[in-house]
Short mmCIF file of C-alpha atoms and ligand atoms in Angstrom, two decimals:
data_model
loop_
_atom_site.label_atom_id
_atom_site.label_comp_id
_atom_site.label_asym_id
_atom_site.label_seq_id
_atom_site.Cartn_x
_atom_site.Cartn_y
_atom_site.Cartn_z
CA MET A 108 -31.76 -76.53 62.68
CA SER A 109 -35.29 -78.15 62.49
CA VAL A 110 -37.18 -78.06 59.19
CA GLU A 111 -39.67 -75.28 60.85
CA GLU A 112 -36.36 -73.10 61.74
CA ARG A 113 -35.09 -73.62 58.19
CA LEU A 114 -38.44 -72.65 56.46
CA GLN A 115 -38.68 -69.39 58.82
CA ASP A 116 -35.04 -68.61 58.06
CA VAL A 117 -35.90 -69.10 53.91
CA ARG A 118 -38.95 -67.02 54.67
CA ASP A 119 -37.06 -64.08 56.50
CA LYS A 120 -34.59 -64.34 53.24
CA ILE A 121 -37.19 -63.67 51.09
CA ALA A 122 -38.58 -60.67 52.86
CA LYS A 123 -35.02 -59.40 53.13
CA ALA A 124 -34.47 -59.73 49.63
CA ALA A 125 -37.76 -58.25 48.59
CA GLN A 126 -37.12 -55.35 50.70
CA GLU A 127 -33.83 -54.64 49.23
CA ALA A 128 -35.09 -54.64 45.84
CA GLY A 129 -37.81 -52.17 46.91
CA ARG A 130 -40.49 -54.83 46.79
CA GLU A 131 -43.23 -56.06 49.03
CA PRO A 132 -42.37 -59.04 50.83
CA ASP A 133 -45.67 -60.39 49.90
CA SER A 134 -45.01 -60.16 46.42
CA VAL A 135 -42.81 -63.14 46.45
CA SER A 136 -44.64 -66.60 46.64
CA LEU A 137 -42.53 -69.41 48.28
CA VAL A 138 -42.98 -72.91 46.48
CA ALA A 139 -41.63 -75.47 48.94
CA VAL A 140 -39.93 -78.09 46.94
CA SER A 141 -40.75 -81.19 48.66
CA LYS A 142 -39.50 -83.98 45.97
CA THR A 143 -38.03 -87.20 47.64
CA PHE A 144 -39.36 -86.26 51.08
CA ASP A 145 -42.30 -88.31 52.53
CA ALA A 146 -45.33 -86.77 54.07
CA ASP A 147 -43.67 -87.17 57.53
CA HIS A 148 -41.31 -84.71 56.62
CA ILE A 149 -43.72 -82.50 54.61
CA ARG A 150 -46.27 -82.09 57.61
CA PRO A 151 -44.46 -79.66 59.90
CA THR A 152 -43.98 -77.26 57.35
CA ILE A 153 -47.77 -77.49 56.66
CA GLU A 154 -48.43 -76.78 60.21
CA ALA A 155 -46.02 -74.07 60.26
CA GLY A 156 -48.36 -72.35 57.74
CA GLN A 157 -46.66 -73.27 54.02
CA ARG A 158 -49.29 -73.77 51.67
CA VAL A 159 -47.56 -73.97 48.28
CA PHE A 160 -45.61 -77.12 47.27
CA GLY A 161 -43.45 -78.10 44.33
CA GLU A 162 -43.17 -81.92 43.18
CA ASN A 163 -41.18 -83.09 40.09
CA ARG A 164 -42.69 -86.26 39.20
CA VAL A 165 -46.43 -86.88 39.05
CA GLN A 166 -46.37 -90.52 40.46
CA GLU A 167 -44.45 -89.63 43.56
CA ALA A 168 -46.97 -86.73 44.04
CA GLN A 169 -49.64 -88.77 43.87
CA GLY A 170 -48.62 -91.26 46.40
CA LYS A 171 -48.16 -88.57 49.22
CA TRP A 172 -50.63 -85.32 48.39
CA PRO A 173 -53.90 -86.76 48.06
CA ALA A 174 -53.93 -87.49 51.82
CA LEU A 175 -52.11 -84.00 52.58
CA LYS A 176 -54.69 -82.26 50.42
CA ALA A 177 -57.50 -83.95 51.85
CA ASP A 178 -56.40 -82.65 55.25
CA THR A 179 -55.59 -79.10 54.35
CA PRO A 180 -57.55 -78.04 51.15
CA ALA A 181 -55.95 -74.81 50.89
CA ILE A 182 -52.67 -76.28 49.96
CA GLU A 183 -51.70 -75.61 46.20
CA LEU A 184 -49.43 -78.10 44.36
CA HIS A 185 -47.03 -76.91 41.53
CA LEU A 186 -45.78 -79.60 39.10
CA ILE A 187 -42.13 -78.34 38.43
CA GLY A 188 -40.71 -81.35 36.50
CA PRO A 189 -41.04 -82.75 33.09
CA LEU A 190 -44.33 -84.23 32.10
CA GLN A 191 -44.99 -86.87 29.29
CA SER A 192 -48.36 -86.49 27.67
CA ASN A 193 -49.29 -90.08 28.98
CA LYS A 194 -49.43 -88.53 32.46
CA ALA A 195 -51.57 -85.06 31.52
CA ALA A 196 -54.55 -86.36 33.01
CA ASP A 197 -53.14 -87.46 36.33
CA ALA A 198 -51.34 -84.26 36.34
CA VAL A 199 -54.43 -82.14 35.72
CA ALA A 200 -56.41 -84.19 38.45
CA LEU A 201 -53.87 -83.59 40.99
CA PHE A 202 -51.81 -80.24 40.31
CA ASP A 203 -53.18 -76.68 40.67
CA VAL A 204 -50.33 -75.08 38.75
CA VAL A 205 -48.24 -76.88 36.11
CA GLU A 206 -44.73 -74.99 35.35
CA THR A 207 -43.46 -76.84 32.93
CA VAL A 208 -45.17 -76.70 29.73
CA ASP A 209 -42.26 -77.00 27.37
CA ARG A 210 -43.65 -77.95 24.08
CA GLU A 211 -46.72 -78.05 22.00
CA LYS A 212 -47.68 -81.96 22.11
CA ILE A 213 -47.80 -81.45 26.06
CA ALA A 214 -49.79 -77.96 25.78
CA ARG A 215 -52.37 -79.70 23.57
CA ALA A 216 -52.79 -82.60 25.84
CA LEU A 217 -53.18 -80.39 29.27
CA ALA A 218 -55.69 -78.11 27.40
CA GLU A 219 -57.73 -81.00 26.33
CA GLU A 220 -57.63 -82.48 29.85
CA VAL A 221 -58.27 -79.43 31.48
CA LYS A 222 -61.75 -79.25 29.40
CA ARG A 223 -62.30 -82.73 29.54
CA GLN A 224 -61.97 -82.83 33.46
CA GLY A 225 -63.30 -79.14 34.07
CA ARG A 226 -60.40 -78.39 36.19
CA SER A 227 -59.35 -74.91 36.60
CA ILE A 228 -55.47 -75.12 36.33
CA ARG A 229 -52.92 -72.06 35.82
CA PHE A 230 -49.79 -72.69 33.64
CA TYR A 231 -46.24 -71.38 33.36
CA ILE A 232 -44.16 -72.05 30.24
CA GLN A 233 -40.82 -73.06 30.70
CA VAL A 234 -37.97 -71.20 29.00
CA ASN A 235 -34.61 -72.75 27.95
CA THR A 236 -32.87 -69.54 28.63
CA GLY A 237 -29.18 -71.13 28.18
CA LEU A 238 -30.34 -72.82 25.00
CA GLU A 239 -29.04 -76.01 26.66
CA PRO A 240 -29.38 -79.04 24.44
CA GLN A 241 -30.10 -81.34 27.25
CA LYS A 242 -32.72 -78.97 28.99
CA ALA A 243 -36.67 -78.68 28.54
CA GLY A 244 -38.07 -75.37 27.48
CA ILE A 245 -38.97 -73.12 24.87
CA ALA A 246 -36.08 -71.03 23.10
CA PRO A 247 -36.38 -67.52 23.97
CA ASP A 248 -37.09 -66.49 20.22
CA ASP A 249 -40.11 -68.81 20.11
CA VAL A 250 -41.83 -67.84 23.36
CA ALA A 251 -44.01 -65.32 22.01
CA ALA A 252 -45.38 -67.70 19.32
CA PHE A 253 -45.59 -70.63 22.19
CA VAL A 254 -47.49 -67.94 24.33
CA THR A 255 -50.22 -67.07 21.46
CA LEU A 256 -50.70 -71.18 20.67
CA CYS A 257 -51.35 -71.73 24.40
CA ARG A 258 -53.24 -68.65 25.48
CA ASP A 259 -55.15 -68.06 22.28
CA ASP A 260 -55.57 -71.35 20.50
CA LEU A 261 -55.77 -73.82 23.18
CA GLY A 262 -57.34 -71.30 25.83
CA MET A 263 -55.04 -72.27 28.71
CA GLN A 264 -54.63 -69.88 31.71
CA ILE A 265 -50.98 -68.88 30.97
CA GLU A 266 -49.82 -67.17 34.32
CA GLY A 267 -46.07 -66.67 33.60
CA LEU A 268 -42.76 -67.71 32.64
CA MET A 269 -40.56 -70.19 34.53
CA CYS A 270 -36.75 -71.00 33.92
CA ILE A 271 -33.99 -73.07 35.46
CA PRO A 272 -30.33 -71.45 34.43
CA PRO A 273 -27.27 -73.37 33.42
CA VAL A 274 -25.82 -74.70 36.82
CA ASP A 275 -22.38 -73.30 35.56
CA GLU A 276 -23.52 -69.77 34.98
CA ASN A 277 -24.07 -66.61 36.84
CA PRO A 278 -27.95 -66.88 36.98
CA GLY A 279 -28.71 -62.93 36.74
CA PRO A 280 -28.47 -62.63 32.79
CA HIS A 281 -30.92 -65.56 32.77
CA PHE A 282 -33.27 -64.10 35.27
CA ALA A 283 -32.99 -60.74 33.31
CA LEU A 284 -33.90 -62.67 30.08
CA LEU A 285 -37.17 -64.45 31.67
CA ALA A 286 -38.15 -60.90 32.96
CA LYS A 287 -37.94 -59.37 29.64
CA LEU A 288 -39.80 -62.05 27.83
CA ALA A 289 -42.57 -62.03 30.45
CA GLY A 290 -42.96 -58.10 29.77
CA GLU A 291 -43.13 -58.37 26.27
CA ASN A 292 -45.39 -61.33 26.26
CA GLY A 293 -47.80 -59.52 28.91
CA LEU A 294 -47.21 -62.29 31.23
CA LYS A 295 -47.05 -61.12 35.19
CA LYS A 296 -45.46 -64.07 37.08
CA LEU A 297 -41.99 -64.99 37.08
CA SER A 298 -40.89 -68.47 38.63
CA MET A 299 -37.20 -68.35 38.94
CA GLY A 300 -34.57 -69.09 41.98
CA MET A 301 -33.96 -72.20 43.84
CA SER A 302 -32.03 -72.88 47.15
CA GLY A 303 -28.77 -71.37 45.94
CA ASP A 304 -30.08 -68.27 43.92
CA PHE A 305 -33.54 -67.40 45.23
CA GLU A 306 -32.22 -63.92 46.66
CA THR A 307 -30.70 -63.05 43.32
CA ALA A 308 -33.92 -64.10 41.51
CA ILE A 309 -35.81 -61.73 43.83
CA GLY A 310 -33.85 -59.09 42.84
CA PHE A 311 -34.46 -59.64 39.09
CA GLY A 312 -38.49 -59.63 39.77
CA ALA A 313 -39.34 -63.34 40.63
CA THR A 314 -42.83 -63.53 41.91
CA SER A 315 -42.17 -67.09 42.92
CA VAL A 316 -39.02 -68.99 44.14
CA ARG A 317 -38.81 -72.69 44.23
CA VAL A 318 -36.73 -73.87 47.10
CA GLY A 319 -36.01 -77.22 48.13
CA SER A 320 -33.08 -78.53 50.05
CA ALA A 321 -32.70 -74.91 51.79
CA ILE A 322 -35.91 -76.15 53.66
CA PHE A 323 -36.02 -80.02 53.88
CA GLY A 324 -32.42 -80.67 53.77
CA THR A 325 -29.99 -82.33 51.10
CA ARG A 326 -31.60 -85.11 48.99
C1 LIG B 288 -35.43 -79.52 42.67
C2 LIG B 288 -35.90 -78.34 42.08
C3 LIG B 288 -35.84 -77.22 42.74
C4 LIG B 288 -35.53 -76.81 44.07
O1 LIG B 288 -34.16 -77.25 44.49
P1 LIG B 288 -33.21 -76.85 45.25
O2 LIG B 288 -31.63 -76.41 45.13
O3 LIG B 288 -33.19 -78.17 46.31
O4 LIG B 288 -33.77 -75.71 46.11
C5 LIG B 288 -36.44 -75.93 41.99
N1 LIG B 288 -36.68 -76.20 40.84
C6 LIG B 288 -36.96 -77.10 40.24
C7 LIG B 288 -37.48 -77.37 38.91
C8 LIG B 288 -36.34 -78.48 40.71
O5 LIG B 288 -36.37 -79.53 39.95
#
């Protein structure tokens, strides 16, 4: 299958999963995760109408997206990987959505850069639903206080929550927990689900799914 065919296949599966969950197909946004793939691999998906993309490294994204965005201004770029505070300025300059706000230091650095650059960036808070020591994210018990800090004290436009469930566990309970935490904190967006589990995530209320290998192939 070509990359266009795989993209269409993912779109069809999203629509079907939404329908089965009694939701509108367009209530789920597809973030096409293009990390490790170069501009020539990405371009056919833009031509096929894809506009929302995810990258996990600032430096890699800086190498390919300014030119692609110049050609297609409607592109919306999401940062879905961990961010160091010395890269906050670059991230704010290039990305439209940062999904990985995962600690106070990075929240403060991002908030300051948004003000300094006058950019309008939307944010997600990454939640470590599995309390995995090696994984980034706010612990579920600390989400309410962290949302308050980001939204009320730092004035950040917090749109929703994001999670990456532990690889060796049934993702359902993690998606359910993220949905519950979003509801408790008045957040409407849920970024959850990847190539292996996006249909499950849609059943639990995902408003965006981050799909890489099912579209672009194995990395
Ligand atoms: C790479 C990545 C994805 C996409 O993973 P696939 O399994 O290739 O769909 C989604 N979310 C994050 C945070 C990632 O780093």
